[in-house]
Amino acid sequence: QDFYRNEHDQRPYLAILVPVYDGKDENRAMAVLLFRIDPETHLYPFLRRWPTPSRTAETLLLRREANDALILNELKFRKNTALTLRFLLDEKSKLPAVLAVLGRKGIIEGVDYRGMPVLADVRAVPDSPWYLVSRMDRSEVYAPVRERLWGLVILVSVLLLGAAAGVGMVWRQQGVRHYRERYEAAESLHESESRWRILVDGVKDYAIILLDPGGHVVNWNAGAERMKGYRSDEIIGQHYSRFFTREDQQENKPQLLLAAAESLGRTDEEGWRERKDGSRFWADAVISVLRREDGSLYGFAKITRDLTERRKVEEELQESERKFRTLFETMTEGVALHEVVCDENGKPVDYRILDINPAYGVQTGLTPERAGCALASELYGTGAPPYLAEYEQVARSGEALVFETYFPPMKKHFRISAVSPKKGQFATVFEDITERIRREEELKRKTAELERFTYTISHDLKSPLVTVKAFLGYLEQDLSRSDAGRIAKDMQYIRAAADKMGQLLDELLVMSRVGRVVHPPVCVTLRELVGEALGMVAGPIAERRVEVLVSDGDPLELIGDRPRLVEIWQNLVENAVKYMGDQASPRIEIGTERRGRDTVFFVRDNGMGIDPRHQAKVFGMFEKLDPASEGTGLGLALVQRIVELHRGTIWLESKGLGQGACFLFTLPDAVAEQAKGVTG
Amino acid sequence: MKGEPLVILLVEDDPAHAEIVRRNFDSFRMANRLIHVSDGQAALDYLYRRGKFQDPVGSPRPNLVLLDLRLPKVDGLEVLKTVKSDPSLSRIPVVVLTTSATETDMVKAYDRHANSYLVKPVEFPQFVALMDALGYYWLAWNEFPY
């Protein structure tokens, strides 16, 4: 088998000869089978594609013919090579085809038929005369390596460039930051300075002045300009002594102050200063010494404040304080300042006097020495501090409280205003209203009496009138009927009613005379008065056989309206006789007794007595307990009026019906007058 | 218990006024019994059957009280208050009959639940007319619970 070139068409073919041997004689060929294969159809396309599709790679099939290597296939880069192209078998040849035929095997480097450096895989085709060379241009083999190398180079270059750019950027940023920091530092310094400037200039109420060591103005703020009245350009460089008054300048005060500041560190002084226009103001000036770090004198800071207004206010306050103090000292109302005292649990238990005015001393009899710091519970002798709850509320809430009260230890009525000047303290203003209360009570009584009068007119006087008119009517009827018995009765009723009316009018007149018609006061003994009264009631006393006992152990003298005073005993004795009841041995006792500081007069009987339920009514005008009794019920009302005119009181003591009655009364004015007369 | 005489308690301290009321009531044609006491204490004693008024036959429960205000011992307003605040007496009609025309007395009387308030007229014909009207109204027309 081998390639050959056909003589007729000049084309290469591959022929395979297969001898057919005789079965019996294996060395004898009986025939030969010839297979002709067109390599152009079956082999070359395969070789052209093999080993890989490539731009330069190709496969060469060749055989040895004599001293040549003969190419058996068609080549990529030369036409008509099959069975025509041959190379001389030279040991020094670099052709892979030659080296293959010469027996080399494996990968070799060489130069191909075109003269190009190639890499080739060479080997013999086993069991044939053929050799196979697969070759590829070195350029193609190394192309990927070169590409990678270039890639590497580019990569490294890019990295280098990137690094350089990074370093450059960092450098640049460092630079920017550096410059920014420097800018910001400068800016903040500027801002800090301007803030200080704004602050110093913004302080309008203080003049802030920087002085050099000699006392010349180096700088000042807007406040100083405002206070002193100079413009900055007028004053900078000038000596600060021009702010002082002429007198102070003459006394060398500016220099003395600086010297003092230098030695003491600072001076603080209040005094008059002068503005540019010559007007003065009261200044509080502080001069502080300023030193450098090495201790040398840099200058002075002078801070001045205008205290004119405050001084004025202080003076006004002092004046006001003086005025109020004078008021406090001279006012007629008693004023006391107190402080609430609490126990350890914070519970208010007492209060302490802090200050009292003279009027308070007069009202209470306390002196500032005794009252000062004393506890109320001890001072007033009441045991418990008076009105503590009320005062404590005022001191706690701060709300003023006004109340009127009767203070038994002093037997006086007070109107007390309590105010709280500060928490925990209270001031009380005392007004002695005893007299006012007395007058109010008197007025109340008078009003009640007046109402009684009115009522009397409308009722008691009307009553007999009704009787008169009614029985006149009956009288007419009875006259027409000539009923003699009825006529007599009618006329009796009419007469009784008319008499009662007359009596009422008389007694009203007597009543109205009490306190209106006043006899000149005279000095008279109790015995005389009682004697005169008994004389006027002598008839009934004798008639009822009443025993009258007058006890005058203490020969008492009274001063007053004698007829009125007599009326007291006259009415009381008359009453006692009238209501003696069925007492077998009627007795009346008249005398006095001491009850505390009061002289109490009494008229006691052993008669009917008065039911306690009715005792309140007995002093009422025209009140009668027994409608059948004589009189109009005016007697006791009259007595009460006379007693009250002498600032006294009258009351009744009776255990009840059948127990007798005792009328007791005081006459302070009549007795007090007498006391005065004795001492006078 | 119609047919039995109606009992009227007259509380009046002025004997003349009591006589006027009595004469008027005597002239009525219907049976009635006028009992007169002259002060507030006696009125209360009567109503509560105390002291001399203990006998229920001699001191029967009144159907009507004619009450003066100005009375000795216990005054009329006090009597009125006691009667009207006691459930056992409060249904007895109480007619105030007084000379006082003052408003305070009227107010006080009505505040204490007086059933009527009459002022004694000064003129005789009016007094008689009032007593007639009072008698007809309270004795003939008015119904009393028993």
PDB file of C-alpha atoms in Angstrom, chain A residues 7 36 104 111 203 304 369 410 425 434 469 501 508 528 537 561 592 680:
ATOM      1  CA  GLU A   7      -0.087   8.536 -15.109  1.00  0.00           C
ATOM      2  CA  ARG A  36      -7.451   2.377  -5.126  1.00  0.00           C
ATOM      3  CA  ARG A 104      13.314  12.037  15.466  1.00  0.00           C
ATOM      4  CA  VAL A 111      11.895  25.958  10.478  1.00  0.00           C
ATOM      5  CA  VAL A 203     -23.109  95.112  78.197  1.00  0.00           C
ATOM      6  CA  THR A 304     -18.288 100.874  86.436  1.00  0.00           C
ATOM      7  CA  GLU A 369     -39.038  94.251 126.825  1.00  0.00           C
ATOM      8  CA  MET A 410     -58.844  91.243 129.179  1.00  0.00           C
ATOM      9  CA  GLN A 425     -44.820  85.007 110.161  1.00  0.00           C
ATOM     10  CA  THR A 434     -65.213  97.000 123.216  1.00  0.00           C
ATOM     11  CA  LYS A 469    -116.252  99.786 120.148  1.00  0.00           C
ATOM     12  CA  MET A 501    -105.827 102.630 127.763  1.00  0.00           C
ATOM     13  CA  LEU A 508     -95.480 104.619 128.019  1.00  0.00           C
ATOM     14  CA  GLU A 528     -81.898 106.307 151.821  1.00  0.00           C
ATOM     15  CA  VAL A 537     -95.079 100.842 148.538  1.00  0.00           C
ATOM     16  CA  ASP A 561     -80.441 110.164 139.091  1.00  0.00           C
ATOM     17  CA  THR A 592     -75.982  93.754 148.390  1.00  0.00           C
ATOM     18  CA  GLY A 680     -61.123 112.345 144.261  1.00  0.00           C
TER      19      GLY A 680
END
